[in-house]
CSV table of C-alpha atoms in Angstrom, one decimal:
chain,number,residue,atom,x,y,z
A,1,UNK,CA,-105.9,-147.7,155.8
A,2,UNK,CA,-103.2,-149.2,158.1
A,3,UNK,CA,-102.7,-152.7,158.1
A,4,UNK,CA,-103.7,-154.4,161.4
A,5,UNK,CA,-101.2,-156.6,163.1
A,6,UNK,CA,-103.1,-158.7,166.0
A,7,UNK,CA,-102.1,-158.3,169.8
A,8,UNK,CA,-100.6,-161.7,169.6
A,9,UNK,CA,-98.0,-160.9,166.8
A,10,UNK,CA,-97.5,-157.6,168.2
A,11,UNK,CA,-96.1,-159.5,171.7
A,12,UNK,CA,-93.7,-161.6,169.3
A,13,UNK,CA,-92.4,-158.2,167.5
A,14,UNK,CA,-91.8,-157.0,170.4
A,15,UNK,CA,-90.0,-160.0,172.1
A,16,UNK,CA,-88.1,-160.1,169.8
A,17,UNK,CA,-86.8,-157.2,169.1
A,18,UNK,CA,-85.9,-156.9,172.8
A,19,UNK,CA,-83.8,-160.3,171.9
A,20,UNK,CA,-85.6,-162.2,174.6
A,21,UNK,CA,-86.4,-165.9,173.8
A,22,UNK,CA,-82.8,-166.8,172.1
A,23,UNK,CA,-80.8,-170.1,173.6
A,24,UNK,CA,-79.4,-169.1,176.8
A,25,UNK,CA,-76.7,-171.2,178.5
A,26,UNK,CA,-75.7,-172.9,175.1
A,27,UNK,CA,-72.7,-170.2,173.9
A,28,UNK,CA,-70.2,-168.4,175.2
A,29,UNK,CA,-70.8,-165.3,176.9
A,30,UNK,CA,-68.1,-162.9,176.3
A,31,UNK,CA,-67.5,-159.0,174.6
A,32,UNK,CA,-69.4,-160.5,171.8
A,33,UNK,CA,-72.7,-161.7,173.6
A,34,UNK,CA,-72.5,-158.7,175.5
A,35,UNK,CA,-72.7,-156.8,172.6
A,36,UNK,CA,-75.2,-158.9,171.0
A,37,UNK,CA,-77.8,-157.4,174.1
A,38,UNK,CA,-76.8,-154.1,173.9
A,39,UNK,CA,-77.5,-154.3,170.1
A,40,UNK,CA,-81.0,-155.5,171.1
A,41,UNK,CA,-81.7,-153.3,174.0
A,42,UNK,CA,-80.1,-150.1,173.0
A,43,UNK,CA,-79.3,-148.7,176.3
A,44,UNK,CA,-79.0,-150.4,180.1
A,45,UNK,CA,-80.6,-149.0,182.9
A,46,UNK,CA,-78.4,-148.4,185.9
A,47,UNK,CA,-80.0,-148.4,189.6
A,48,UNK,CA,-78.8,-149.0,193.2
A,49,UNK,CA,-80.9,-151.4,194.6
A,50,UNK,CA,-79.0,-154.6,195.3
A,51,UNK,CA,-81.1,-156.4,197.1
A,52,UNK,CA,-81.2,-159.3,194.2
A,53,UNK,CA,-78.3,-158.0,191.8
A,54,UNK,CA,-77.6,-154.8,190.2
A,55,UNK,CA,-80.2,-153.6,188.3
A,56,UNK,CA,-77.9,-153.5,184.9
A,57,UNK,CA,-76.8,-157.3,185.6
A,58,UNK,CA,-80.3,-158.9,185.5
A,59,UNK,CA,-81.1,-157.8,181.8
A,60,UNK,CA,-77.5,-159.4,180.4
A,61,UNK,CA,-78.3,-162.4,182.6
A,62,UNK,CA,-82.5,-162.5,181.3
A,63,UNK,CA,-80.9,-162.8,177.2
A,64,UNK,CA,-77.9,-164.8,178.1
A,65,UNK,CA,-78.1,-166.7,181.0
A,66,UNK,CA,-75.4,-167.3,183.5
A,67,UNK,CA,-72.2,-164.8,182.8
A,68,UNK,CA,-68.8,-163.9,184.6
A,69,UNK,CA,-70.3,-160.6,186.3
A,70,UNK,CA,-66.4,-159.1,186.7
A,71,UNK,CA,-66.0,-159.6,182.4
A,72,UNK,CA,-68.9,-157.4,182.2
A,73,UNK,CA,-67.8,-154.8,184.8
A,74,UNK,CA,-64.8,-154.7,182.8
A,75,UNK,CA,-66.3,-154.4,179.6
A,76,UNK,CA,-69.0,-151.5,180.6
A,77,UNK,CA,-66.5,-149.5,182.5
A,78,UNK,CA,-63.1,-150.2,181.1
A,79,UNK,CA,-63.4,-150.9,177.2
A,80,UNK,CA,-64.0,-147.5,176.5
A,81,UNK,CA,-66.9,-148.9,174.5
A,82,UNK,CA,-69.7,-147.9,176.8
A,83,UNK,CA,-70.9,-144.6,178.5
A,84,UNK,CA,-73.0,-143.3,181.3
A,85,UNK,CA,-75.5,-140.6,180.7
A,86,UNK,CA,-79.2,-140.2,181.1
A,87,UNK,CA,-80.8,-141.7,178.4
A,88,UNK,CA,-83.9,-143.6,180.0
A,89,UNK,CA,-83.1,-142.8,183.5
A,90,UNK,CA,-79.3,-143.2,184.5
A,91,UNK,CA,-78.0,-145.0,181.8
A,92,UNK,CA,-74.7,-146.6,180.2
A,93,UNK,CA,-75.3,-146.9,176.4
A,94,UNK,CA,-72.5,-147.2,173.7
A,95,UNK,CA,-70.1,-144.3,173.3
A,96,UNK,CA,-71.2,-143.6,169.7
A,97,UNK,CA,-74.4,-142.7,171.5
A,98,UNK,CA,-73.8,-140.0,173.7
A,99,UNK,CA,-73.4,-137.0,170.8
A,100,UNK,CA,-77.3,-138.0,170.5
A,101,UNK,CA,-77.8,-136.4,174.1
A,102,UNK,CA,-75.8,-132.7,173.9
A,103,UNK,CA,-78.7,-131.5,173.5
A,104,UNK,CA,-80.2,-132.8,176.7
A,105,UNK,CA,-76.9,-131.4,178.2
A,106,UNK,CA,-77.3,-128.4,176.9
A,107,UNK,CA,-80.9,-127.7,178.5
A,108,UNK,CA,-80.1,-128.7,181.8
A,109,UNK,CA,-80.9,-126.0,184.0
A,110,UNK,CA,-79.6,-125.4,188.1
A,111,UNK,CA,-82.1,-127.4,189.8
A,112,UNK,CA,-82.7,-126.0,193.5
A,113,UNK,CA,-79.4,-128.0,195.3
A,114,UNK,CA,-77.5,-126.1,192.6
A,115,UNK,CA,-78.8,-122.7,193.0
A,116,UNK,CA,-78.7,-123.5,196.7
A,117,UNK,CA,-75.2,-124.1,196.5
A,118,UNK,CA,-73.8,-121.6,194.0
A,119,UNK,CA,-75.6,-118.8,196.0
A,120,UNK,CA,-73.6,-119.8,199.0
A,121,UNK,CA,-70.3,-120.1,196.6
A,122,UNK,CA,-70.5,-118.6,193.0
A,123,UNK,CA,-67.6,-120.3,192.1
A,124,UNK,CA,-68.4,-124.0,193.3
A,125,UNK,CA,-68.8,-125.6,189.5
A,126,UNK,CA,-65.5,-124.3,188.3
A,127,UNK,CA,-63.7,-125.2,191.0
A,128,UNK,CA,-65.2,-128.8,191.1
A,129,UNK,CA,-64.5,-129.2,187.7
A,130,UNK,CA,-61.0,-128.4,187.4
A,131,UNK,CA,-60.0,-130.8,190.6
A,132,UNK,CA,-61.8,-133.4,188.2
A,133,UNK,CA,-59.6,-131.9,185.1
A,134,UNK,CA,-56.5,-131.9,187.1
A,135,UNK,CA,-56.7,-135.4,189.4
A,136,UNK,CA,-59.7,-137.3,187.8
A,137,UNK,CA,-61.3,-139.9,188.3
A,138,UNK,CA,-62.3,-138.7,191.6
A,139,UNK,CA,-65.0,-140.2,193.7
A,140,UNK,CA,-67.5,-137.8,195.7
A,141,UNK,CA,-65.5,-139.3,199.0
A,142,UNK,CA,-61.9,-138.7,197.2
A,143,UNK,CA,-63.1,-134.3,196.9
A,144,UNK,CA,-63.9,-134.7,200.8
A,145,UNK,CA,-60.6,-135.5,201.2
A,146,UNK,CA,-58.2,-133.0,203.4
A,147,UNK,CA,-55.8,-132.7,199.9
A,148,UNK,CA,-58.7,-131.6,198.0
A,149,UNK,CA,-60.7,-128.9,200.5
A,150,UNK,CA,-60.7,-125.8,200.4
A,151,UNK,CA,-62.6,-124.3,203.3
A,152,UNK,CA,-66.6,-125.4,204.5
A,153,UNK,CA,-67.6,-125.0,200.6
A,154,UNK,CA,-66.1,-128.5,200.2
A,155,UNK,CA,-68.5,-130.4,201.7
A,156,UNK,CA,-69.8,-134.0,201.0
A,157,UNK,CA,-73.1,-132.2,199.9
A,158,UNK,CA,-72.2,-129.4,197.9
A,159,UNK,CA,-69.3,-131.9,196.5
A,160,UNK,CA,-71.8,-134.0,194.9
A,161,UNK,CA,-74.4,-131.2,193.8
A,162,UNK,CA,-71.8,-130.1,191.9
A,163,UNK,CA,-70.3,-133.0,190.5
A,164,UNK,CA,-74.1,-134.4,189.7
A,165,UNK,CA,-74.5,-130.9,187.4
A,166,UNK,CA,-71.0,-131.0,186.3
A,167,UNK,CA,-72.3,-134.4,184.7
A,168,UNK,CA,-75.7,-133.6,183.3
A,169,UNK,CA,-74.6,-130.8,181.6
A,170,UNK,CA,-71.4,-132.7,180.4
A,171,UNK,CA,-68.6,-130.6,181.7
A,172,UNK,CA,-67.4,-133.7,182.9
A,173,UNK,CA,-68.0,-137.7,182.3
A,174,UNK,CA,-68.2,-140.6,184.3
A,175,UNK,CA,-68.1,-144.4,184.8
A,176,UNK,CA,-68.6,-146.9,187.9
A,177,UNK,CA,-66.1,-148.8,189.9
A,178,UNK,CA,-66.4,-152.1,190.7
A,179,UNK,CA,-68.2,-151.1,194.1
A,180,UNK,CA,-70.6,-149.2,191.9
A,181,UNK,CA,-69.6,-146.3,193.0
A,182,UNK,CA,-69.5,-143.2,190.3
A,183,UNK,CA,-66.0,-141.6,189.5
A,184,UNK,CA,-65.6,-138.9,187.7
A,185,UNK,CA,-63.3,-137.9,185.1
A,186,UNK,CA,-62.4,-136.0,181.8
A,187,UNK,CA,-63.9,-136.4,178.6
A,188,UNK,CA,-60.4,-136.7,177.1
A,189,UNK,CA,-59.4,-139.3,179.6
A,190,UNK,CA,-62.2,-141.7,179.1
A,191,UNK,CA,-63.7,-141.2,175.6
A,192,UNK,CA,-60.6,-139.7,173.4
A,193,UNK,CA,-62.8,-139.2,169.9
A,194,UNK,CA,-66.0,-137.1,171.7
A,195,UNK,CA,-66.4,-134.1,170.0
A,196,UNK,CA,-69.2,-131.9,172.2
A,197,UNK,CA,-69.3,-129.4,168.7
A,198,UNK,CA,-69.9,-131.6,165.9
A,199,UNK,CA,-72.9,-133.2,167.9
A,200,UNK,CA,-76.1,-133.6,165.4
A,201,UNK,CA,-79.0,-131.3,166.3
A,202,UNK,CA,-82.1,-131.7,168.5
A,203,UNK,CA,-84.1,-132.5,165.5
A,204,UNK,CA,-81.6,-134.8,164.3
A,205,UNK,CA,-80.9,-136.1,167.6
A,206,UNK,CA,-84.3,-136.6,167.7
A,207,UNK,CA,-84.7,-138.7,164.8
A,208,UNK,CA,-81.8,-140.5,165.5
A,209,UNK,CA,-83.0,-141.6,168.8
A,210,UNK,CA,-86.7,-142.5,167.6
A,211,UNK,CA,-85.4,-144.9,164.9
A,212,UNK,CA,-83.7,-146.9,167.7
A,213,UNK,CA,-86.4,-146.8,170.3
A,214,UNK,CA,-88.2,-148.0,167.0
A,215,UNK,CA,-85.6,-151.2,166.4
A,216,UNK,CA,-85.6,-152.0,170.1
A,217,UNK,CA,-89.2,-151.8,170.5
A,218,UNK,CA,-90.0,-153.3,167.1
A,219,UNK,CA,-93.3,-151.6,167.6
A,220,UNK,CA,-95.1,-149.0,169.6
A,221,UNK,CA,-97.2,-146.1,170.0
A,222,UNK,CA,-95.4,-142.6,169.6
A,223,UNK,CA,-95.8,-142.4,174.0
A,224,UNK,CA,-93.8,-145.6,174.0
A,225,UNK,CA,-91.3,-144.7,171.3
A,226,UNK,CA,-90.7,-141.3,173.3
A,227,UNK,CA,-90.8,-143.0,176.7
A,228,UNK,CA,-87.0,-145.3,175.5
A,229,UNK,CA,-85.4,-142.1,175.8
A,230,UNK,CA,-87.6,-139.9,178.3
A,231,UNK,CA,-87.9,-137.1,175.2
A,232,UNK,CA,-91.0,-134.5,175.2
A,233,UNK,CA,-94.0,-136.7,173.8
A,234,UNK,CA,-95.5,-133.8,171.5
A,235,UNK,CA,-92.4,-133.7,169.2
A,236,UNK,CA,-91.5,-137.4,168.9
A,237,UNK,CA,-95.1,-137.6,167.9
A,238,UNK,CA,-94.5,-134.8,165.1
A,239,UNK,CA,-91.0,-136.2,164.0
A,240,UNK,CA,-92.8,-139.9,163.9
A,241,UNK,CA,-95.2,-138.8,161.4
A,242,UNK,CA,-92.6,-137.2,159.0
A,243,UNK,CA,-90.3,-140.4,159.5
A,244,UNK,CA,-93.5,-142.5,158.4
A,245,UNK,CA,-94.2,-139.9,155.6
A,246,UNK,CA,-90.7,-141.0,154.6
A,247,UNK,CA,-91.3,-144.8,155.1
A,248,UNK,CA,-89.0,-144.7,157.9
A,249,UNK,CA,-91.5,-146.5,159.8
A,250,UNK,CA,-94.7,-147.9,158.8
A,251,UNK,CA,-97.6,-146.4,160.7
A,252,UNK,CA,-100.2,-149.6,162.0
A,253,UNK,CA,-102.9,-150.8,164.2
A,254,UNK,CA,-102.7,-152.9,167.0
A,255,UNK,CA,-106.3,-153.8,168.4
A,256,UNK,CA,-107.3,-151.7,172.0
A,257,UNK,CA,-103.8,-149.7,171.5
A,258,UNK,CA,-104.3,-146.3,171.1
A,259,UNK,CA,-103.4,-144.8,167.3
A,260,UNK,CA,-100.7,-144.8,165.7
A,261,UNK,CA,-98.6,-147.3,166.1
A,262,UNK,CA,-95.7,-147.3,164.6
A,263,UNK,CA,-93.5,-150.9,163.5
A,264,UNK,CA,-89.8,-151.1,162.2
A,265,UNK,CA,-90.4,-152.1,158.8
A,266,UNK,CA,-87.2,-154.3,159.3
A,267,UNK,CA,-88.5,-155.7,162.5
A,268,UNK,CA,-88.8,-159.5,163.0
A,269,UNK,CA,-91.3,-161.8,164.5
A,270,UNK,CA,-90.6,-164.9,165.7
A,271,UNK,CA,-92.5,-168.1,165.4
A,272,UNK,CA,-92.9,-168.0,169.5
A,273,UNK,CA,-90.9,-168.4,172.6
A,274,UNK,CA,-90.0,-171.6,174.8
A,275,UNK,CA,-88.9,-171.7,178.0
A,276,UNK,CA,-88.9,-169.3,180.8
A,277,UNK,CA,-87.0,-165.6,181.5
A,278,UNK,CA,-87.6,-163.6,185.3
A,279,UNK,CA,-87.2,-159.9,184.1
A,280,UNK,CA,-85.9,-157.3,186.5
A,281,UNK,CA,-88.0,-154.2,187.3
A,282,UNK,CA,-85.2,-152.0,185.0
A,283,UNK,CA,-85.9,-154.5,181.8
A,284,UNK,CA,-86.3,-152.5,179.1
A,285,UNK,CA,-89.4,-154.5,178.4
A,286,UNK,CA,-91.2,-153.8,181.4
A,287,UNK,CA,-89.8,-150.0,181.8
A,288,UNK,CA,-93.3,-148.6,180.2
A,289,UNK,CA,-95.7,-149.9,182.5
A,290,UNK,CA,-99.0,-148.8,180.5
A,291,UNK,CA,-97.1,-150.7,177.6
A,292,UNK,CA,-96.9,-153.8,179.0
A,293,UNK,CA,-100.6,-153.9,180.2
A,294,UNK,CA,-101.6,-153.4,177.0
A,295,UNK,CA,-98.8,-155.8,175.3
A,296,UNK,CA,-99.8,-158.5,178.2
A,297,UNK,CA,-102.4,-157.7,180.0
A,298,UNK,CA,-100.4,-157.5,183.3
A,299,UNK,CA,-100.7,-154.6,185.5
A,300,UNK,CA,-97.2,-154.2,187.4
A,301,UNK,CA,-96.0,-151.7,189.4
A,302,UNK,CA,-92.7,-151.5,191.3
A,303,UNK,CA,-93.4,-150.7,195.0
A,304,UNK,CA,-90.1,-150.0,196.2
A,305,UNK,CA,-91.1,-147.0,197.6
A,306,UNK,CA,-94.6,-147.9,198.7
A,307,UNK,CA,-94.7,-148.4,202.4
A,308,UNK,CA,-94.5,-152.3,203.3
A,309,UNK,CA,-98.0,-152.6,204.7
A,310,UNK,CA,-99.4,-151.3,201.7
A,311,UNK,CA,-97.5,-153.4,198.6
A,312,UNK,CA,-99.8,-155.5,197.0
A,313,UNK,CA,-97.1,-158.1,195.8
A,314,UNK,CA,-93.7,-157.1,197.2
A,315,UNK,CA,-90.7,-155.4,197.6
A,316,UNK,CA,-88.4,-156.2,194.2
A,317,UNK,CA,-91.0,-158.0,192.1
A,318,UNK,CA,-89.8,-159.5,189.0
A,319,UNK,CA,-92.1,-160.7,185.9
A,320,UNK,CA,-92.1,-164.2,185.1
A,321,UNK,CA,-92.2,-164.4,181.0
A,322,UNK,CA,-93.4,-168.1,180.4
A,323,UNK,CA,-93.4,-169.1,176.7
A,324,UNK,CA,-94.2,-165.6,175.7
A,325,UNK,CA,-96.3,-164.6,178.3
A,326,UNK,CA,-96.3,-162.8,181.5
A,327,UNK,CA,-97.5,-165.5,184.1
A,328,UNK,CA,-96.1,-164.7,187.4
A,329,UNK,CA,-94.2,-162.5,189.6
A,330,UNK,CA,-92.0,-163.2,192.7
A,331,UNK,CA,-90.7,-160.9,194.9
A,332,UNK,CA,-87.1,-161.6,195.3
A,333,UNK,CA,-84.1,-161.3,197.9
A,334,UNK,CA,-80.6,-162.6,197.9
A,335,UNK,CA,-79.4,-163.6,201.6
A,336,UNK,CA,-75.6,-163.8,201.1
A,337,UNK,CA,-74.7,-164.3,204.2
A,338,UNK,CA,-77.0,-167.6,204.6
A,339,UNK,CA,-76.2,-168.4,200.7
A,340,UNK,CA,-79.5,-168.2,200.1
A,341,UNK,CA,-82.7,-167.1,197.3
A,342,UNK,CA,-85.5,-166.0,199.1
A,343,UNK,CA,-88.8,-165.7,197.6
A,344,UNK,CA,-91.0,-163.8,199.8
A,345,UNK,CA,-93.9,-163.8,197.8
A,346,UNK,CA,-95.4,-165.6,194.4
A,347,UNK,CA,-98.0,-165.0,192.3
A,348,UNK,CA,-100.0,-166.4,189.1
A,349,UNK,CA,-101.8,-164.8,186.5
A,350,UNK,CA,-105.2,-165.6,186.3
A,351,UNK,CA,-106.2,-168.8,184.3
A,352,UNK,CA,-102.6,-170.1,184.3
A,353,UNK,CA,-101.4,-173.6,184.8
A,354,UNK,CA,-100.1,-173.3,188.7
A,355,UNK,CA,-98.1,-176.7,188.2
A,356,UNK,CA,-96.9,-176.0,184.7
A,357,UNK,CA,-95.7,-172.3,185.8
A,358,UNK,CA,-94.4,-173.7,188.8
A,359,UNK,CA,-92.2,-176.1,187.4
A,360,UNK,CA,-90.2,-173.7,185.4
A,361,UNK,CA,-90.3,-171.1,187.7
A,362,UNK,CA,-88.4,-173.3,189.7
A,363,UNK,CA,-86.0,-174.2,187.3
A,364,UNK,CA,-85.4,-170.5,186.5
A,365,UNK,CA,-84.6,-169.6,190.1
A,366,UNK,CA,-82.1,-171.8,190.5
A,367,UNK,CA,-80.6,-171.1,187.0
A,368,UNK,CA,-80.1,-167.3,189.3
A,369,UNK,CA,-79.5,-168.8,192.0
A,370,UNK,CA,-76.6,-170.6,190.8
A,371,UNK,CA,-75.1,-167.7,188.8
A,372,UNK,CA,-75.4,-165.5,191.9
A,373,UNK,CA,-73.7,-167.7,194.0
A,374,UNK,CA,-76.4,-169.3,196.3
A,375,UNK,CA,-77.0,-172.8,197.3
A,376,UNK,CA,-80.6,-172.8,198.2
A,377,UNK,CA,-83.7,-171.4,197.1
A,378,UNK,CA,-86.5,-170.9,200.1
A,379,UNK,CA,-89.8,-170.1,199.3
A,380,UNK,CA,-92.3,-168.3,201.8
A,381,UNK,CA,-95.7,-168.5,202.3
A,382,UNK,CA,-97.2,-165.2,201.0
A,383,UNK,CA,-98.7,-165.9,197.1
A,384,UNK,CA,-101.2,-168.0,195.8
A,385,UNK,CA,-97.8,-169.6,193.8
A,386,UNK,CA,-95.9,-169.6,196.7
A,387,UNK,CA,-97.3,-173.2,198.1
A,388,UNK,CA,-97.0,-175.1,194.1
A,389,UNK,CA,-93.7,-173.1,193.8
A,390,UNK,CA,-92.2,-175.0,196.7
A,391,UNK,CA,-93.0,-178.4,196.2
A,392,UNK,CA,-91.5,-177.1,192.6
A,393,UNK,CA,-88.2,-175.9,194.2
């Protein structure tokens, strides 16, 4: 039979393999803390919504604390050490990882902008992709320029169709400027050593990735092992079982989770977790949402996209993680312009101390605040928090 590891020390693996509760503001934050998260989280996931911070700032800032933003820029997008691809969702992940995902390139089919567009011009891709050969890095904006047109097939749309496919299937690589904005280039130019052909295998690919959605999430259920990096659930559930069969990883059971669950034999579990951590909605540890019900009980849902009279809690809700737990959640804006935090709504978990959550909720927010560059921290009214949280603040 498989051991049984109770919810409780499942939440600590699982912290802790995320490398959340560690001292924050106490060291250094340079390559080598940077690294440190990366090592934890395997992967960053990247996103345009700004209206707090960049979606692949907040989880450097949840593990570390207050950082120089431009050192990390320079690091992800510069040091030659990082890569985008899609791994879980857009993604930049170390360069060592990207052979893992040829395979993904490979069976990337036309989706309907593609076909669109290379029925209207059959030679679209291989032009795109030898102005990126020939002049790279090149924006989307820098192909609509008059130097690089060549006739109405050059278009901002068809442009970026192409450059999008160009990219998923790997013709071509890419990295982010310091507006964010993608710019495209050639493998040789960015990551000298990447060799497409001597790529492992799906299977292998397969295994490789499993064993570190295993190590980041310390444990899981084959649906949350697959989810780390989006693969087809039916064979990371087969290749699971044979790595278990080869004490890999140690099939368990985790009470109410549904079986098998599988732990890194090599995982840790610390004694518990002090302070408190506001996690972004792209935190690897609240990516799986049906995870994190189970892990904490909370239900969370992002409702970016919901229309405003209908979101229960917010726009850009972030998690509150209180000594371990998931206690809160604020819905978040940055108003530059006024210098100031906004939190338009707050919430507590059910039988939580209001005071006690308060408190450091507060102290949290201006920890962000302060790192993002804002003076003041307003809180509305909306929230059965929101009226403790600013007597807090």
């Amino acid at each position: 039979m498989p051991r049984r590891i109770p919810l409780e020390r499942a939440r600590r693996i699982a912290l802790g393999a995320q490398g959340i509760g560690g001292r924050r503001d106490r060291r250094r934050v340079d390559r080598r803390a940077f690294r440190r998260v990366v090592a934890a989280v395997g992967l960053v996931q990247l996103d345009s919504v700004n209206v707090l911070a960049r979606a692949h700032y907040m989880p450097f800032f949840s593990r570390l604390g207050p950082y120089d933003v431009e050192a990390l820029d320079r690091w992800l997008n510069v040091s030659g050490e990082m890569v985008e691809y899609w791994g879980h969702e857009a993604s930049t992940m170390p360069t060592g990882l990207l052979g893992s995902f040829v395979w993904r390139m490979d069976e990337t089919r036309p989706w309907r902008r593609v076909r669109e567009a290379l029925a209207d011009d059959p030679a679209l891709l291989d032009r795109v992709q030898e102005a990126v050969l020939a002049d790279g890095p090149l924006t989307v904006s820098d192909l609509a320029e008059p130097g690089h047109r060549s006739g109405s097939w050059w278009g901002h749309g068809p442009a970026k169709t192409a450059l999008e496919f160009l990219f998923a299937t790997g013709r071509i690589t890419a990295s982010r400027d310091h507006r964010f904005v993608r710019r495209y280039d050639a493998f040789h130019r960015v990551i000298p050593g990447f060799d497409r052909a001597s790529a492992p295998s799906k299977e292998e690919a397969y295994r490789g990735l499993l064993r570190s959605a295993v190590r980041h999430h310390g444990i899981g259920t084959a649906a949350d092992l697959a989810d780390y990096h989006r693969l087809h659930g039916p064979t990371a559930r087969r290749i699971l079982h044979r790595m278990a069969g080869a004490g890999e990883v140690e099939t368990v059971e985790v009470p109410g989770w549904p079986g098998p669950v599988f732990l890194d034999p090599d995982a840790r579990v610390p004694r518990g977790f002090d302070g408190g951590v506001l996690l972004s909605p792209f935190d690897p540890v609240v990516w799986n949402r049906q995870r994190i019900e189970r892990l904490f009980g909370f239900r969370y849902r992002i409702e970016i996209y919901v229309p405003e009279s209908k979101r229960v809690h917010g726009y850009y809700v972030l998690p509150f993680l209180l000594d371990g737990r998931l206690v809160a959640r604020v819905d978040l804006k940055a108003d530059r312009p006024e210098g100031r935090l906004v939190v338009r709504s707050a919430f507590v978990e059910e039988g939580e101390d209001e005071t006690h959550v308060a408190a450091e909720l507060a102290s949290e927010l201006w920890r962000l605040a302060g790192w993002l560059g804002l003076v003041d921290v307003v809180v509305a009214e909306r929230g059965d928090l929101a009226a403790g949280l600013r007597r807090a603040v």
